[in-house]
Short mmCIF file of C-alpha atoms and ligand atoms in Angstrom, two decimals:
data_model
loop_
_atom_site.label_atom_id
_atom_site.label_comp_id
_atom_site.label_asym_id
_atom_site.label_seq_id
_atom_site.Cartn_x
_atom_site.Cartn_y
_atom_site.Cartn_z
CA MET A 1 24.63 9.68 -2.81
CA LYS A 2 23.20 8.13 0.33
CA LEU A 3 19.45 7.61 0.74
CA LEU A 4 17.29 6.75 3.72
CA VAL A 5 14.14 4.58 3.63
CA ILE A 6 11.81 4.54 6.65
CA GLY A 7 10.06 1.26 7.50
CA SER A 8 10.60 -2.48 7.83
CA GLY A 9 8.15 -4.26 5.54
CA GLY A 10 8.15 -5.83 2.10
CA ARG A 11 7.32 -2.48 0.54
CA GLU A 12 10.43 -0.96 2.11
CA HIS A 13 12.64 -3.86 1.00
CA ALA A 14 11.39 -3.35 -2.56
CA LEU A 15 11.96 0.43 -2.32
CA ALA A 16 15.49 -0.02 -0.95
CA TRP A 17 16.33 -2.69 -3.53
CA LYS A 18 15.12 -0.49 -6.40
CA LEU A 19 16.80 2.71 -5.14
CA ALA A 20 20.09 0.85 -4.62
CA ARG A 21 20.10 -0.14 -8.31
CA SER A 22 20.47 3.48 -9.34
CA PRO A 23 24.04 4.10 -10.56
CA ARG A 24 24.10 7.33 -8.55
CA VAL A 25 23.42 5.71 -5.20
CA SER A 26 26.31 4.56 -3.00
CA ARG A 27 24.19 3.25 -0.15
CA VAL A 28 20.56 2.95 0.92
CA LEU A 29 20.00 2.95 4.68
CA VAL A 30 16.79 1.44 5.99
CA ALA A 31 15.39 2.34 9.41
CA PRO A 32 14.84 -0.14 10.94
CA GLY A 33 14.64 -2.63 8.01
CA ASN A 34 14.53 -6.44 8.13
CA ALA A 35 16.74 -9.43 7.32
CA GLY A 36 16.21 -8.88 3.59
CA THR A 37 17.36 -5.26 3.60
CA GLU A 38 20.31 -6.22 5.83
CA ARG A 39 21.48 -8.70 3.19
CA GLU A 40 20.70 -6.70 0.06
CA ASP A 41 23.66 -5.38 -1.98
CA GLY A 42 24.20 -1.67 -1.37
CA VAL A 43 21.67 -1.59 1.48
CA ALA A 44 22.19 -1.50 5.26
CA ASN A 45 19.91 -1.27 8.27
CA ILE A 46 20.06 1.30 11.03
CA ALA A 47 18.35 0.59 14.35
CA LEU A 48 16.46 3.87 14.70
CA THR A 49 12.73 4.62 14.75
CA ALA A 50 12.19 7.83 16.77
CA ILE A 51 11.70 10.85 14.52
CA PRO A 52 14.28 13.14 16.23
CA ASP A 53 16.89 10.36 15.93
CA LEU A 54 16.12 9.94 12.24
CA VAL A 55 16.43 13.69 11.62
CA GLU A 56 19.76 13.71 13.42
CA PHE A 57 20.99 10.69 11.47
CA ALA A 58 19.97 12.12 8.09
CA ARG A 59 21.77 15.36 8.86
CA LYS A 60 24.95 13.74 10.17
CA GLU A 61 25.18 11.25 7.29
CA ALA A 62 24.33 13.88 4.66
CA VAL A 63 21.47 11.77 3.30
CA ALA A 64 20.44 13.19 -0.10
CA PHE A 65 16.75 12.44 0.52
CA THR A 66 14.52 10.20 2.62
CA VAL A 67 11.58 8.09 1.44
CA VAL A 68 8.84 7.13 3.89
CA GLY A 69 7.27 3.67 3.52
CA PRO A 70 4.41 3.31 6.05
CA GLU A 71 1.57 5.61 7.10
CA ALA A 72 2.28 5.78 10.85
CA PRO A 73 5.37 8.03 10.68
CA LEU A 74 3.58 10.28 8.15
CA ALA A 75 0.63 10.70 10.52
CA GLU A 76 3.13 11.37 13.30
CA GLY A 77 4.65 14.24 11.33
CA ILE A 78 7.99 12.87 10.14
CA VAL A 79 7.85 15.02 7.00
CA ASP A 80 7.20 18.19 8.99
CA ALA A 81 10.17 17.37 11.26
CA PHE A 82 12.53 16.79 8.32
CA HIS A 83 11.35 20.00 6.61
CA ALA A 84 11.87 21.97 9.82
CA ALA A 85 15.48 20.71 9.83
CA GLY A 86 15.93 21.68 6.15
CA LEU A 87 16.15 18.05 5.01
CA ARG A 88 14.70 16.58 1.81
CA ILE A 89 12.03 13.92 2.32
CA PHE A 90 9.46 12.38 -0.02
CA GLY A 91 6.04 12.13 1.62
CA PRO A 92 3.06 14.28 2.64
CA THR A 93 3.01 16.50 5.72
CA ARG A 94 1.07 15.38 8.75
CA SER A 95 -1.82 17.58 7.76
CA ALA A 96 -1.91 16.32 4.15
CA ALA A 97 -1.61 12.73 5.42
CA GLN A 98 -5.09 13.11 6.95
CA LEU A 99 -6.27 11.87 3.54
CA GLU A 100 -5.36 8.47 4.97
CA SER A 101 -5.34 9.02 8.73
CA SER A 102 -8.97 10.21 8.86
CA LYS A 103 -11.59 8.54 6.69
CA GLU A 104 -14.01 11.38 7.38
CA TYR A 105 -11.45 13.97 6.29
CA ALA A 106 -10.97 11.98 3.06
CA LYS A 107 -14.72 11.72 2.43
CA ARG A 108 -15.26 15.45 2.97
CA PHE A 109 -12.32 16.19 0.71
CA MET A 110 -13.76 13.99 -2.05
CA VAL A 111 -17.21 15.53 -1.78
CA ARG A 112 -15.73 19.05 -1.80
CA HIS A 113 -13.69 18.39 -4.93
CA GLY A 114 -16.16 16.26 -6.87
CA ILE A 115 -14.23 13.00 -6.64
CA PRO A 116 -16.56 9.99 -7.01
CA THR A 117 -17.01 8.00 -3.80
CA ALA A 118 -19.75 6.06 -1.96
CA ALA A 119 -22.48 8.02 -0.13
CA TYR A 120 -21.74 8.25 3.60
CA ALA A 121 -22.42 9.74 7.01
CA ALA A 122 -20.12 10.04 10.04
CA PHE A 123 -20.96 9.50 13.72
CA SER A 124 -19.51 9.63 17.23
CA GLU A 125 -22.77 8.66 18.95
CA ALA A 126 -23.79 5.00 18.79
CA ALA A 127 -27.54 5.70 18.92
CA ALA A 128 -27.43 7.95 15.84
CA ALA A 129 -25.21 5.45 14.01
CA HIS A 130 -27.63 2.58 14.77
CA GLU A 131 -30.54 4.66 13.53
CA TYR A 132 -28.68 5.48 10.30
CA VAL A 133 -27.87 1.80 9.74
CA ASP A 134 -31.56 0.92 10.18
CA ARG A 135 -32.50 3.57 7.68
CA THR A 136 -29.99 2.57 4.98
CA GLY A 137 -30.27 -1.21 5.45
CA ALA A 138 -27.67 -3.85 4.60
CA PRO A 139 -25.25 -4.44 3.03
CA VAL A 140 -23.46 -1.43 4.45
CA VAL A 141 -19.84 -0.63 5.30
CA ILE A 142 -18.69 0.53 8.74
CA LYS A 143 -15.24 2.15 8.95
CA ALA A 144 -13.23 3.34 11.92
CA ASP A 145 -12.23 6.94 11.19
CA GLY A 146 -8.59 6.58 12.23
CA LEU A 147 -5.63 4.40 11.29
CA ALA A 148 -6.32 0.74 12.10
CA ALA A 149 -3.66 -1.17 10.13
CA GLY A 150 -6.20 -2.53 7.63
CA LYS A 151 -8.51 -3.85 10.36
CA GLY A 152 -10.87 -0.89 10.66
CA VAL A 153 -13.36 -1.79 7.92
CA VAL A 154 -16.38 -4.06 8.32
CA VAL A 155 -18.35 -4.89 5.19
CA ALA A 156 -21.62 -5.88 6.91
CA THR A 157 -23.78 -8.18 4.81
CA ASP A 158 -26.72 -8.00 7.22
CA LEU A 159 -28.11 -5.55 9.78
CA GLU A 160 -27.03 -7.65 12.75
CA ARG A 161 -23.38 -7.44 11.66
CA ALA A 162 -23.71 -3.73 10.95
CA HIS A 163 -25.07 -3.00 14.44
CA ALA A 164 -22.40 -5.23 15.99
CA ALA A 165 -19.68 -3.28 14.15
CA VAL A 166 -21.10 0.05 15.36
CA ASP A 167 -21.11 -1.27 18.94
CA MET A 168 -17.64 -2.76 18.62
CA MET A 169 -16.22 0.63 17.61
CA LEU A 170 -18.41 3.23 19.33
CA THR A 171 -19.78 1.45 22.42
CA GLU A 172 -17.12 -1.09 23.38
CA GLY A 173 -14.20 0.99 22.07
CA LYS A 174 -12.44 -2.09 20.67
CA MET A 175 -10.65 -0.07 17.97
CA GLY A 176 -9.37 2.43 20.51
CA ALA A 177 -9.06 6.07 19.47
CA ALA A 178 -9.24 5.09 15.77
CA GLY A 179 -12.85 3.92 16.27
CA ARG A 180 -14.17 6.79 18.36
CA ARG A 181 -15.72 8.14 15.21
CA VAL A 182 -17.07 6.00 12.37
CA VAL A 183 -17.87 6.52 8.73
CA ILE A 184 -20.83 4.48 7.50
CA GLU A 185 -21.03 4.15 3.77
CA GLU A 186 -22.92 2.61 0.90
CA CYS A 187 -21.63 -0.84 -0.06
CA LEU A 188 -20.25 -0.83 -3.59
CA GLU A 189 -19.87 -3.76 -5.90
CA GLY A 190 -17.35 -4.26 -8.62
CA GLU A 191 -13.68 -4.97 -9.09
CA GLU A 192 -11.01 -3.32 -6.94
CA ALA A 193 -7.75 -1.92 -8.24
CA SER A 194 -4.85 -0.02 -6.70
CA PHE A 195 -3.86 3.13 -8.56
CA ILE A 196 -0.71 4.77 -7.22
CA VAL A 197 0.97 7.98 -8.38
CA LEU A 198 3.95 10.11 -7.45
CA ALA A 199 2.88 13.70 -6.80
CA ASP A 200 4.98 16.86 -6.63
CA GLY A 201 2.27 19.21 -5.32
CA ARG A 202 0.98 20.06 -8.78
CA HIS A 203 1.66 17.17 -11.17
CA ALA A 204 1.15 13.43 -10.87
CA LEU A 205 3.02 10.58 -12.52
CA ALA A 206 1.12 7.29 -12.52
CA LEU A 207 2.84 4.07 -11.57
CA ALA A 208 1.69 0.83 -13.19
CA SER A 209 -1.70 -0.41 -11.98
CA SER A 210 -2.03 -3.34 -9.60
CA GLN A 211 -4.46 -5.48 -7.65
CA ASP A 212 -4.02 -7.10 -4.28
CA HIS A 213 -5.74 -9.98 -2.49
CA LYS A 214 -6.89 -8.89 0.96
CA ARG A 215 -8.44 -12.12 2.28
CA LEU A 216 -6.38 -14.81 3.99
CA LEU A 217 -7.73 -17.84 2.11
CA ASP A 218 -8.14 -19.06 -1.46
CA GLY A 219 -11.27 -17.92 -3.25
CA ASP A 220 -11.21 -14.62 -1.30
CA ARG A 221 -12.50 -16.24 1.88
CA GLY A 222 -11.42 -15.86 5.50
CA PRO A 223 -10.41 -12.75 7.44
CA ASN A 224 -9.07 -9.55 5.89
CA THR A 225 -5.30 -9.15 6.00
CA GLY A 226 -2.84 -6.47 4.96
CA GLY A 227 -2.64 -8.29 1.61
CA MET A 228 -1.73 -11.87 0.70
CA GLY A 229 -0.42 -11.20 -2.80
CA ALA A 230 -0.58 -8.77 -5.69
CA TYR A 231 0.13 -8.41 -9.35
CA SER A 232 0.74 -5.70 -11.90
CA PRO A 233 -0.77 -4.64 -14.23
CA ALA A 234 -4.47 -4.96 -13.25
CA PRO A 235 -6.45 -5.96 -16.37
CA VAL A 236 -9.49 -4.00 -15.10
CA VAL A 237 -7.48 -0.79 -15.56
CA THR A 238 -7.76 -0.59 -19.34
CA PRO A 239 -6.19 2.40 -21.13
CA ASP A 240 -9.62 4.05 -21.10
CA ILE A 241 -10.12 3.48 -17.34
CA HIS A 242 -6.56 4.69 -16.71
CA ALA A 243 -7.24 7.97 -18.49
CA ARG A 244 -10.51 8.42 -16.61
CA VAL A 245 -8.91 7.70 -13.21
CA MET A 246 -6.32 10.39 -13.95
CA ARG A 247 -9.05 12.83 -15.00
CA GLU A 248 -11.78 11.99 -12.46
CA VAL A 249 -9.71 11.08 -9.39
CA ILE A 250 -6.01 11.90 -9.45
CA GLN A 251 -6.00 15.34 -11.06
CA PRO A 252 -8.91 16.65 -8.94
CA ALA A 253 -7.21 15.24 -5.82
CA ILE A 254 -3.87 16.93 -6.52
CA ALA A 255 -5.59 20.19 -7.54
CA GLY A 256 -7.90 19.94 -4.50
CA MET A 257 -5.02 19.60 -2.06
CA GLU A 258 -3.32 22.61 -3.63
CA LYS A 259 -6.56 24.60 -3.47
CA ASP A 260 -7.00 23.61 0.18
CA GLY A 261 -3.60 25.13 0.89
CA GLN A 262 -1.66 21.93 1.38
CA PRO A 263 -0.02 20.79 -1.82
CA TYR A 264 0.44 17.03 -1.83
CA LEU A 265 3.97 15.72 -2.15
CA GLY A 266 4.57 11.97 -2.01
CA PHE A 267 3.07 8.72 -3.18
CA LEU A 268 -0.71 8.84 -3.38
CA TYR A 269 -2.63 5.58 -3.52
CA ALA A 270 -6.25 5.54 -4.64
CA GLY A 271 -8.06 2.30 -3.77
CA LEU A 272 -10.69 2.06 -6.50
CA MET A 273 -13.89 0.14 -7.07
CA ILE A 274 -14.72 -0.19 -10.76
CA THR A 275 -18.26 -1.35 -11.45
CA GLY A 276 -19.46 -3.46 -14.34
CA GLU A 277 -20.78 -0.34 -16.08
CA GLY A 278 -17.35 1.25 -15.79
CA ARG A 279 -18.22 3.60 -12.92
CA ILE A 280 -15.15 4.53 -10.91
CA ASN A 281 -15.40 5.10 -7.15
CA VAL A 282 -12.69 5.82 -4.61
CA LEU A 283 -12.84 3.46 -1.60
CA GLU A 284 -9.91 5.08 0.15
CA PHE A 285 -6.82 7.18 -0.25
CA ASN A 286 -3.52 6.03 1.20
CA CYS A 287 -0.61 8.43 1.56
CA ARG A 288 2.00 5.86 0.64
CA LEU A 289 2.75 2.93 -1.61
CA GLY A 290 0.70 -0.25 -1.14
CA ASP A 291 2.09 -3.37 0.45
CA PRO A 292 2.32 -5.88 -1.25
CA GLU A 293 1.48 -3.95 -4.46
CA THR A 294 4.86 -2.19 -4.43
CA GLN A 295 6.77 -5.43 -4.83
CA PRO A 296 5.36 -6.37 -8.28
CA ILE A 297 5.16 -2.71 -9.35
CA LEU A 298 8.83 -1.99 -8.66
CA LEU A 299 9.95 -5.29 -10.20
CA ARG A 300 8.42 -3.95 -13.44
CA LEU A 301 9.81 -0.40 -13.19
CA LYS A 302 12.67 0.07 -15.67
CA SER A 303 13.24 3.78 -14.97
CA ASP A 304 15.59 5.02 -12.27
CA LEU A 305 13.36 5.59 -9.22
CA VAL A 306 15.90 8.07 -7.80
CA ARG A 307 15.41 10.26 -10.85
CA LEU A 308 11.61 10.09 -10.61
CA ILE A 309 11.64 11.05 -6.92
CA GLU A 310 14.10 13.88 -7.60
CA HIS A 311 11.69 15.26 -10.20
CA ALA A 312 8.90 15.01 -7.64
CA LEU A 313 10.98 16.82 -5.00
CA GLY A 314 11.87 19.51 -7.56
CA GLY A 315 8.30 20.04 -8.77
CA THR A 316 9.06 18.88 -12.32
CA LEU A 317 7.18 15.56 -12.49
CA GLY A 318 5.36 16.90 -15.52
CA GLU A 319 8.62 16.50 -17.48
CA VAL A 320 9.21 12.77 -16.93
CA GLU A 321 7.71 9.46 -17.88
CA ALA A 322 8.19 6.06 -16.33
CA ASP A 323 9.30 3.10 -18.39
CA TRP A 324 7.78 -0.32 -17.61
CA ASP A 325 8.71 -3.92 -18.29
CA THR A 326 5.88 -5.20 -20.47
CA ARG A 327 5.86 -8.48 -18.57
CA VAL A 328 3.44 -9.22 -15.73
CA ALA A 329 4.80 -9.29 -12.17
CA LEU A 330 3.10 -11.32 -9.47
CA GLY A 331 3.93 -11.53 -5.76
CA ILE A 332 2.88 -14.21 -3.26
CA VAL A 333 2.98 -13.40 0.43
CA LEU A 334 4.27 -16.16 2.70
CA ALA A 335 2.72 -15.47 6.11
CA ALA A 336 3.58 -16.66 9.60
CA HIS A 337 1.74 -19.22 11.70
CA GLY A 338 -1.24 -17.52 13.33
CA TYR A 339 -1.41 -14.57 10.89
CA PRO A 340 -3.40 -12.29 10.94
CA ASP A 341 -4.56 -12.56 14.57
CA ALA A 342 -1.46 -13.69 16.45
CA PRO A 343 1.55 -14.26 14.19
CA ARG A 344 4.26 -16.40 15.74
CA LYS A 345 7.84 -15.17 15.77
CA GLY A 346 11.12 -17.04 15.72
CA ASP A 347 10.49 -19.77 13.13
CA VAL A 348 13.64 -20.45 11.09
CA VAL A 349 13.30 -19.69 7.35
CA SER A 350 15.15 -22.04 4.99
CA GLY A 351 15.48 -22.47 1.24
CA LEU A 352 15.78 -18.76 0.39
CA PRO A 353 17.03 -18.69 -3.21
CA ALA A 354 19.93 -16.64 -4.59
CA ALA A 355 18.92 -13.53 -6.57
CA GLY A 356 17.59 -14.07 -10.11
CA GLU A 357 16.91 -11.97 -13.19
CA ASP A 358 13.17 -12.65 -13.30
CA TYR A 359 12.29 -12.78 -9.60
CA HIS A 360 13.09 -11.31 -6.21
CA VAL A 361 12.19 -12.52 -2.74
CA PHE A 362 11.29 -9.42 -0.75
CA HIS A 363 11.42 -9.75 3.03
CA ALA A 364 8.86 -8.28 5.43
CA GLY A 365 8.57 -9.83 8.91
CA THR A 366 12.06 -11.31 9.11
CA ALA A 367 15.02 -10.82 11.42
CA VAL A 368 18.57 -12.14 11.56
CA ASN A 369 19.27 -14.50 14.45
CA GLY A 370 22.91 -15.60 14.36
CA LYS A 371 23.32 -17.45 11.05
CA ASP A 372 19.56 -17.84 10.60
CA VAL A 373 16.78 -15.77 9.11
CA VAL A 374 13.76 -16.08 11.41
CA THR A 375 10.15 -14.92 11.24
CA SER A 376 9.41 -11.72 13.17
CA GLY A 377 6.04 -10.54 11.86
CA GLY A 378 2.79 -11.57 10.18
CA ARG A 379 3.73 -11.25 6.56
CA VAL A 380 7.16 -12.84 6.31
CA LEU A 381 8.16 -12.78 2.63
CA CYS A 382 6.76 -11.75 -0.73
CA VAL A 383 8.03 -13.95 -3.55
CA THR A 384 7.71 -11.80 -6.68
CA ALA A 385 8.33 -12.99 -10.24
CA LEU A 386 8.00 -11.77 -13.81
CA GLY A 387 6.41 -13.71 -16.67
CA ALA A 388 5.21 -13.15 -20.22
CA ASN A 389 1.61 -13.30 -18.94
CA VAL A 390 -0.25 -13.78 -15.66
CA ARG A 391 -0.08 -17.56 -15.89
CA ALA A 392 3.69 -17.56 -16.49
CA ALA A 393 4.40 -15.05 -13.68
CA GLN A 394 2.18 -17.08 -11.36
CA ARG A 395 3.91 -20.35 -12.26
CA ARG A 396 7.36 -18.86 -11.71
CA ALA A 397 6.44 -17.25 -8.36
CA TYR A 398 4.91 -20.48 -7.00
CA GLU A 399 7.90 -22.50 -8.21
CA ILE A 400 10.19 -20.30 -6.11
CA ALA A 401 7.82 -20.12 -3.13
CA GLN A 402 7.68 -23.90 -2.95
CA GLY A 403 11.41 -24.07 -2.27
CA ILE A 404 11.07 -21.89 0.85
CA ARG A 405 10.17 -23.38 4.21
CA PHE A 406 9.35 -22.32 7.75
CA ASP A 407 7.08 -23.87 10.37
CA GLY A 408 3.49 -22.75 10.07
CA MET A 409 3.99 -21.06 6.67
CA GLN A 410 0.67 -20.01 5.11
CA TYR A 411 0.06 -18.76 1.60
CA ARG A 412 -2.73 -18.60 -0.92
CA GLY A 413 -2.64 -20.89 -3.92
CA ASP A 414 -4.64 -18.64 -6.23
CA ILE A 415 -2.90 -15.26 -6.41
CA GLY A 416 -3.81 -13.75 -9.78
CA HIS A 417 -7.12 -15.59 -10.17
CA ARG A 418 -9.04 -12.44 -11.12
CA ALA A 419 -6.53 -11.47 -13.77
CA LEU A 420 -6.70 -15.01 -15.19
CA ALA A 421 -10.50 -14.81 -15.27
CA ALA A 422 -10.30 -11.43 -17.02
CA GLY A 423 -8.02 -13.01 -19.64
CA ARG A 424 -10.64 -15.68 -20.34
CA ARG A 425 -13.46 -13.15 -20.78
P1 AMP B 501 -10.46 0.56 2.84
O1 AMP B 501 -9.42 0.44 3.92
O2 AMP B 501 -11.36 1.72 3.00
O3 AMP B 501 -9.94 0.39 1.46
O4 AMP B 501 -11.33 -0.76 3.01
C1 AMP B 501 -10.75 -2.05 3.02
C2 AMP B 501 -11.53 -2.96 2.11
O5 AMP B 501 -12.92 -2.96 2.46
C3 AMP B 501 -11.50 -2.52 0.65
O6 AMP B 501 -10.37 -2.96 -0.01
C4 AMP B 501 -12.79 -3.16 0.14
O7 AMP B 501 -12.57 -4.53 -0.13
C5 AMP B 501 -13.71 -3.04 1.30
N1 AMP B 501 -14.54 -1.82 1.18
C6 AMP B 501 -14.25 -0.59 1.65
N2 AMP B 501 -15.22 0.30 1.36
C7 AMP B 501 -16.15 -0.38 0.67
C8 AMP B 501 -17.41 -0.03 0.10
N3 AMP B 501 -17.92 1.21 0.17
N4 AMP B 501 -18.11 -1.00 -0.54
C9 AMP B 501 -17.63 -2.26 -0.61
N5 AMP B 501 -16.47 -2.66 -0.08
C10 AMP B 501 -15.72 -1.75 0.56
N1 LIG B 502 -2.35 -3.64 0.16
C1 LIG B 502 -3.18 -2.59 0.60
C2 LIG B 502 -2.50 -1.48 1.24
O1 LIG B 502 -1.27 -1.35 1.23
O2 LIG B 502 -3.18 -0.64 1.80
#
């Protein structure tokens, strides 16, 4: 069978790579893909991005089903368009994707269905928002309501920063339409984890847990990014926490969407904050897999992903289990010069290794230029490796990363530091 993956990042390379390993798949097409998907065995790129063109392509090529990587096409209604054409696609409808595309929608949903999350209020008027900030005090978190590619959240440590964030979004309009409404919420402390499931509208199948590193620099300093590295599993998600997340977050979310009349089909990502006392709070829902979390997660997945998604599409996820490599997987993002503000394009990438049993170099912002692979986006590669423990996976991933070169390459030297600290506790 032929499959279609929508997107062009590291997450989509990992998805395409994993789907192509299924014995039942003849070819995975990626729209539009990157240099890594172009060169992957059994995978090919197609230069399409407009939804009507993708519908037409899937129909003409008799694609068995489509998997959507990023949030933007979901919020644009790609799933609705495929359904209207009678095509199979794995992802939430535009309306269900509001769980990610509107923070206020997500907060109301969580309150309505008793899912634990930080106290909040939402505003369109700057004066009322400023007054609320003065009343709650700092630290406080200011979030643009709409999609902002990971840049819409300000964790304000003092009142001055909180007021500046309110003005930036509501008065100066610097986040555009995404920041015309803001959610202001209580600042939570604890350890973050990414908890991602497949959902079929009624049942959920958990993927392995993971943790990412959002800040640009070592020691979790510097600006927020889309993610500079990730590993799986996340030690903070103990078997007890896992069971509670399923019971307190995932099951009420899936049941809540069904009750609200829009059963949730697709990957559902809960960004969690787990406090020292073991309290679980949802920071956000994403309607997709995480990037870069997907890269280490899928490197550990032993089951056939095609089969899992088919169960999800057929409403029988309750009948399957996923089988995981017991090793740890860890991925290091190699980012372009100038990332995250103004990533430079066109730098030639050299030293890319051949494929190996215990690692894979997933591409993100890369393009083919003649014989060369060149940078074409902020996050360029995610070097992902397996090891018997965090230390071994980390060592292996850095060993491979150090053989790769491009001008201006930036990466963190401490991916996995929290998991290592947890191991010492
Ligand atoms: P979000 O896109 O909502 O996950 O926010 C991005 C990042 O901001 C999260 O990964 C957290 O590091 C941080 N963050 C979001 N909400 C809160 C909160 N209520 N308290 C503390 N940190 C937060
Ligand atoms: N790595 C965080 C995300 O994909 O949202």
